[in-house]
Tab-separated table of C-alpha atoms and ligand atoms in Angstrom:
chain	number	residue	atom	x	y	z
A	1	UNK	CA	-22.622	22.729	5.593
A	2	UNK	CA	-23.888	19.661	7.468
A	3	UNK	CA	-21.940	16.551	6.588
A	4	UNK	CA	-23.262	13.155	7.618
A	5	UNK	CA	-21.448	9.837	7.352
A	6	UNK	CA	-23.762	6.846	6.830
A	7	UNK	CA	-22.052	3.839	8.294
A	8	UNK	CA	-22.831	0.123	8.265
A	9	UNK	CA	-21.944	-3.345	7.076
A	10	UNK	CA	-22.325	-4.266	3.394
A	11	UNK	CA	-26.018	-4.330	2.588
A	12	UNK	CA	-27.039	-2.527	5.789
A	13	UNK	CA	-29.087	-0.131	3.660
A	14	UNK	CA	-26.818	2.900	3.383
A	15	UNK	CA	-27.579	3.456	-0.287
A	16	UNK	CA	-31.293	2.789	0.201
A	17	UNK	CA	-31.615	5.302	3.044
A	18	UNK	CA	-29.389	7.881	1.347
A	19	UNK	CA	-31.998	8.239	-1.405
A	20	UNK	CA	-34.535	9.529	1.177
A	21	UNK	CA	-32.171	11.582	3.317
A	22	UNK	CA	-30.649	13.494	0.422
A	23	UNK	CA	-34.118	14.723	-0.614
A	24	UNK	CA	-35.268	15.596	2.892
A	25	UNK	CA	-32.156	17.553	3.907
A	26	UNK	CA	-31.119	18.755	0.415
A	27	UNK	CA	-27.750	17.059	0.710
A	28	UNK	CA	-25.289	15.975	-1.954
A	29	UNK	CA	-25.115	12.178	-1.885
A	30	UNK	CA	-21.700	10.680	-2.572
A	31	UNK	CA	-21.576	6.884	-2.686
A	32	UNK	CA	-18.030	5.682	-3.282
A	33	UNK	CA	-19.438	2.310	-4.368
A	34	UNK	CA	-21.609	4.010	-7.009
A	35	UNK	CA	-18.725	6.167	-8.271
A	36	UNK	CA	-16.533	3.086	-8.573
A	37	UNK	CA	-19.296	1.155	-10.372
A	38	UNK	CA	-19.754	4.072	-12.827
A	39	UNK	CA	-16.027	3.923	-13.588
A	40	UNK	CA	-16.135	0.132	-13.960
A	41	UNK	CA	-19.026	0.358	-16.386
A	42	UNK	CA	-17.280	3.002	-18.473
A	43	UNK	CA	-13.976	1.137	-18.318
A	44	UNK	CA	-12.035	4.217	-17.187
A	45	UNK	CA	-8.449	3.893	-15.861
A	46	UNK	CA	-9.865	4.241	-12.312
A	47	UNK	CA	-12.450	1.527	-13.037
A	48	UNK	CA	-9.749	-0.801	-14.390
A	49	UNK	CA	-7.745	-0.365	-11.204
A	50	UNK	CA	-10.707	-0.780	-8.848
A	51	UNK	CA	-12.323	-3.774	-10.590
A	52	UNK	CA	-10.046	-6.485	-9.244
A	53	UNK	CA	-10.643	-5.397	-5.633
A	54	UNK	CA	-14.377	-4.852	-5.964
A	55	UNK	CA	-15.117	-8.107	-7.759
A	56	UNK	CA	-13.316	-10.005	-4.984
A	57	UNK	CA	-15.171	-8.132	-2.245
A	58	UNK	CA	-11.967	-6.432	-1.055
A	59	UNK	CA	-11.689	-2.769	-0.210
A	60	UNK	CA	-10.103	-0.620	-2.908
A	61	UNK	CA	-6.759	0.867	-1.691
A	62	UNK	CA	-7.112	4.004	0.438
A	63	UNK	CA	-5.038	6.316	-1.722
A	64	UNK	CA	-7.116	5.673	-4.834
A	65	UNK	CA	-10.410	5.927	-2.943
A	66	UNK	CA	-9.549	9.122	-1.089
A	67	UNK	CA	-8.353	10.899	-4.212
A	68	UNK	CA	-11.603	10.003	-5.959
A	69	UNK	CA	-13.670	11.115	-2.956
A	70	UNK	CA	-11.990	14.511	-2.753
A	71	UNK	CA	-12.525	15.026	-6.502
A	72	UNK	CA	-16.243	14.271	-5.989
A	73	UNK	CA	-16.610	16.673	-3.043
A	74	UNK	CA	-14.863	19.423	-5.004
A	75	UNK	CA	-17.508	19.126	-7.733
A	76	UNK	CA	-20.112	20.552	-5.282
A	77	UNK	CA	-18.751	23.803	-3.821
A	78	UNK	CA	-22.241	25.274	-3.234
A	79	UNK	CA	-23.735	22.288	-1.407
A	80	UNK	CA	-25.740	22.431	1.865
A	81	UNK	CA	-23.788	19.413	3.001
A	82	UNK	CA	-22.655	15.981	1.955
A	83	UNK	CA	-24.109	12.598	2.734
A	84	UNK	CA	-21.120	10.269	2.691
A	85	UNK	CA	-22.286	6.747	1.828
A	86	UNK	CA	-19.552	4.122	2.092
A	87	UNK	CA	-16.736	6.522	2.938
A	88	UNK	CA	-14.742	6.394	5.178
A	89	UNK	CA	-14.246	2.638	5.479
A	90	UNK	CA	-10.805	2.634	7.140
A	91	UNK	CA	-9.127	4.715	9.837
A	92	UNK	CA	-6.769	6.106	7.209
A	93	UNK	CA	-9.775	7.292	5.131
A	94	UNK	CA	-11.362	8.880	8.226
A	95	UNK	CA	-8.136	10.724	8.981
A	96	UNK	CA	-7.916	11.879	5.377
A	97	UNK	CA	-11.498	13.205	5.568
A	98	UNK	CA	-10.765	14.991	8.858
A	99	UNK	CA	-7.713	16.582	7.245
A	100	UNK	CA	-9.526	17.559	4.044
A	101	UNK	CA	-12.854	19.001	5.267
A	102	UNK	CA	-11.311	21.911	7.236
A	103	UNK	CA	-9.578	23.011	4.019
A	104	UNK	CA	-13.058	23.802	2.679
A	105	UNK	CA	-14.215	25.249	6.020
A	106	UNK	CA	-16.181	22.175	7.041
A	107	UNK	CA	-16.220	19.038	9.234
A	108	UNK	CA	-18.131	15.794	9.871
A	109	UNK	CA	-21.261	16.579	11.923
A	110	UNK	CA	-22.236	12.981	12.725
A	111	UNK	CA	-21.622	9.368	11.820
A	112	UNK	CA	-24.791	7.262	11.908
A	113	UNK	CA	-24.554	3.493	11.830
A	114	UNK	CA	-27.256	1.158	10.529
A	115	UNK	CA	-26.975	-1.939	12.695
A	116	UNK	CA	-28.013	-5.375	11.449
A	117	UNK	CA	-27.138	-8.997	11.876
A	118	UNK	CA	-24.728	-10.539	9.306
A	119	UNK	CA	-27.011	-13.451	8.401
A	120	UNK	CA	-29.912	-11.161	7.471
A	121	UNK	CA	-27.560	-9.022	5.397
A	122	UNK	CA	-26.048	-11.975	3.528
A	123	UNK	CA	-29.584	-12.980	2.520
A	124	UNK	CA	-30.337	-9.408	1.362
A	125	UNK	CA	-27.195	-9.264	-0.769
A	126	UNK	CA	-27.731	-12.675	-2.368
A	127	UNK	CA	-31.265	-11.545	-3.198
A	128	UNK	CA	-29.978	-8.322	-4.758
A	129	UNK	CA	-27.343	-10.339	-6.644
A	130	UNK	CA	-30.103	-12.098	-8.605
A	131	UNK	CA	-30.928	-8.857	-10.404
A	132	UNK	CA	-28.137	-6.323	-9.781
A	133	UNK	CA	-25.513	-7.890	-12.019
A	134	UNK	CA	-23.018	-7.130	-9.236
A	135	UNK	CA	-20.371	-9.864	-9.130
A	136	UNK	CA	-19.677	-9.067	-5.464
A	137	UNK	CA	-23.330	-9.878	-4.574
A	138	UNK	CA	-23.541	-13.219	-6.355
A	139	UNK	CA	-21.164	-15.467	-4.488
A	140	UNK	CA	-21.514	-16.184	-0.781
A	141	UNK	CA	-17.731	-16.508	-0.270
A	142	UNK	CA	-17.187	-13.030	-1.724
A	143	UNK	CA	-19.974	-11.656	0.445
A	144	UNK	CA	-18.412	-13.250	3.545
A	145	UNK	CA	-15.079	-11.718	2.523
A	146	UNK	CA	-16.746	-8.282	2.518
A	147	UNK	CA	-17.806	-8.886	6.152
A	148	UNK	CA	-14.258	-9.904	7.041
A	149	UNK	CA	-12.955	-6.698	5.438
A	150	UNK	CA	-15.595	-4.767	7.409
A	151	UNK	CA	-14.688	-6.401	10.737
A	152	UNK	CA	-10.953	-5.879	10.275
A	153	UNK	CA	-10.809	-2.471	8.633
A	154	UNK	CA	-14.128	-0.640	9.013
A	155	UNK	CA	-15.445	-1.604	12.477
A	156	UNK	CA	-12.574	0.260	14.236
A	157	UNK	CA	-14.092	3.508	12.903
A	158	UNK	CA	-16.839	3.227	15.525
A	159	UNK	CA	-14.251	3.889	18.227
A	160	UNK	CA	-12.702	6.668	16.159
A	161	UNK	CA	-15.983	8.592	15.924
A	162	UNK	CA	-17.091	7.723	19.484
A	163	UNK	CA	-13.935	9.406	20.761
A	164	UNK	CA	-14.975	12.511	18.847
A	165	UNK	CA	-18.516	12.311	20.329
A	166	UNK	CA	-19.980	11.980	16.823
A	167	UNK	CA	-21.192	8.377	16.729
A	168	UNK	CA	-24.892	7.409	16.662
A	169	UNK	CA	-26.415	3.996	15.963
A	170	UNK	CA	-29.878	3.015	14.781
A	171	UNK	CA	-31.508	-0.377	14.330
A	172	UNK	CA	-31.229	-1.249	10.625
A	173	UNK	CA	-33.869	-3.983	10.724
A	174	UNK	CA	-37.447	-3.022	9.912
A	175	UNK	CA	-39.260	-1.485	6.993
A	176	UNK	CA	-37.342	1.044	4.889
A	177	UNK	CA	-39.703	3.780	6.114
A	178	UNK	CA	-39.251	2.863	9.778
A	179	UNK	CA	-35.496	3.075	9.384
A	180	UNK	CA	-35.736	6.442	7.624
A	181	UNK	CA	-37.745	7.713	10.614
A	182	UNK	CA	-35.060	6.471	13.037
A	183	UNK	CA	-32.368	8.247	11.038
A	184	UNK	CA	-34.280	11.519	10.759
A	185	UNK	CA	-34.883	11.474	14.540
A	186	UNK	CA	-31.108	11.470	15.015
A	187	UNK	CA	-30.399	14.128	12.376
A	188	UNK	CA	-33.141	16.455	13.609
A	189	UNK	CA	-31.549	16.421	17.066
A	190	UNK	CA	-28.018	17.241	15.968
B	1	LIG	P1	-21.025	-0.206	-1.593
B	1	LIG	O1	-21.560	0.120	-2.903
B	1	LIG	O2	-20.812	0.902	-0.611
B	1	LIG	O3	-22.080	-1.222	-1.056
B	1	LIG	P2	-22.897	-2.041	-0.106
B	1	LIG	O4	-22.030	-2.273	1.082
B	1	LIG	O5	-23.322	-3.182	-0.942
B	1	LIG	O6	-24.230	-1.400	0.350
B	1	LIG	P3	-25.302	-0.577	1.140
B	1	LIG	O7	-25.172	-0.625	2.635
B	1	LIG	O8	-25.349	0.773	0.505
B	1	LIG	O9	-26.633	-1.384	0.856
B	1	LIG	P4	-27.930	-1.076	0.055
B	1	LIG	O10	-28.688	0.115	0.530
B	1	LIG	O11	-27.572	-1.122	-1.383
B	1	LIG	O12	-19.600	-0.977	-1.716
B	1	LIG	C1	-19.279	-1.940	-2.702
B	1	LIG	C2	-17.768	-2.136	-2.864
B	1	LIG	O13	-17.133	-0.904	-3.346
B	1	LIG	C3	-16.946	-2.468	-1.610
B	1	LIG	O14	-16.982	-3.855	-1.307
B	1	LIG	C4	-15.522	-1.986	-2.044
B	1	LIG	O15	-14.867	-2.905	-2.886
B	1	LIG	C5	-15.788	-0.729	-2.835
B	1	LIG	N1	-15.739	0.490	-1.987
B	1	LIG	C6	-16.783	1.354	-1.804
B	1	LIG	N2	-16.410	2.351	-0.952
B	1	LIG	C7	-15.107	2.088	-0.580
B	1	LIG	C8	-14.180	2.731	0.290
B	1	LIG	N3	-14.500	3.841	0.981
B	1	LIG	N4	-12.950	2.197	0.430
B	1	LIG	C9	-12.589	1.110	-0.250
B	1	LIG	N5	-13.416	0.433	-1.091
B	1	LIG	C10	-14.668	0.916	-1.261
B	1	LIG	O16	-28.865	-2.313	0.441
B	1	LIG	C11	-28.529	-3.654	0.154
B	1	LIG	C12	-29.767	-4.477	-0.177
B	1	LIG	O17	-30.654	-4.547	0.934
B	1	LIG	C13	-30.599	-3.891	-1.315
B	1	LIG	O18	-31.010	-4.940	-2.147
B	1	LIG	C14	-31.793	-3.239	-0.633
B	1	LIG	O19	-32.952	-3.258	-1.434
B	1	LIG	C15	-31.967	-4.115	0.581
B	1	LIG	N6	-32.493	-3.384	1.731
B	1	LIG	C16	-32.112	-2.143	2.143
B	1	LIG	N7	-32.806	-1.781	3.259
B	1	LIG	C17	-33.635	-2.842	3.556
B	1	LIG	C18	-34.608	-3.104	4.594
B	1	LIG	N8	-34.882	-2.203	5.544
B	1	LIG	N9	-35.244	-4.293	4.612
B	1	LIG	C19	-34.998	-5.213	3.648
B	1	LIG	N10	-34.093	-5.022	2.622
B	1	LIG	C20	-33.433	-3.858	2.572
């Protein structure tokens, strides 16, 4: 199993790139944002709990997110590997993943960050907000709050994975295809 964590600020292109990488490497793509949005749409108990955080641009509490993530991974026992998109987003989530994966005989192979400037990303998200229907993409204050959450809670993960010798960064600005090529160059050398 080769497990890859796609890392980056909101709107960095994790979901966009995951669509290509999952095909190329035959990986199971798990986007915590997508799983939450599915639950929101279907008004499940999990969706009801997550909605208030997501709509405000806050992170959903770790315990709820990690339980959901583990349930998703356990749905794919035969997989070649998992492409984690949007998880972990806190040190506590990273520790939970490092505790869980060995229980299924696995580990994180690499964490790859898509790097991009905040101002470009805010513009991307506002643009997506015109058509996505996502409340968290439609209001600049909520978008800025997502960057604050990232800086406080998610950015420290870079140090966490650097200490493990598993951190790689690629330039997230360019055409979608150029960025896919940068990511595959990293994965092919793992
Ligand atoms: P996510 O769904 O993970 O969303 P994201 O940060 O918006 O996006 P991503 O980086 O995947 O960007 P995308 O490819 O779509 O999270 C949403 C919320 O869910 C969080 O705020 C939180 O509340 C909750 N949540 C999720 N995971 C959690 C966790 N682990 N813990 C706690 N809470 C959690 O790209 C964005 C836009 O840019 C698109 O419109 C795309 O078309 C465009 N784009 C992409 N690449 C481009 C390029 N190269 N050039 C130009 N535009 C590009």
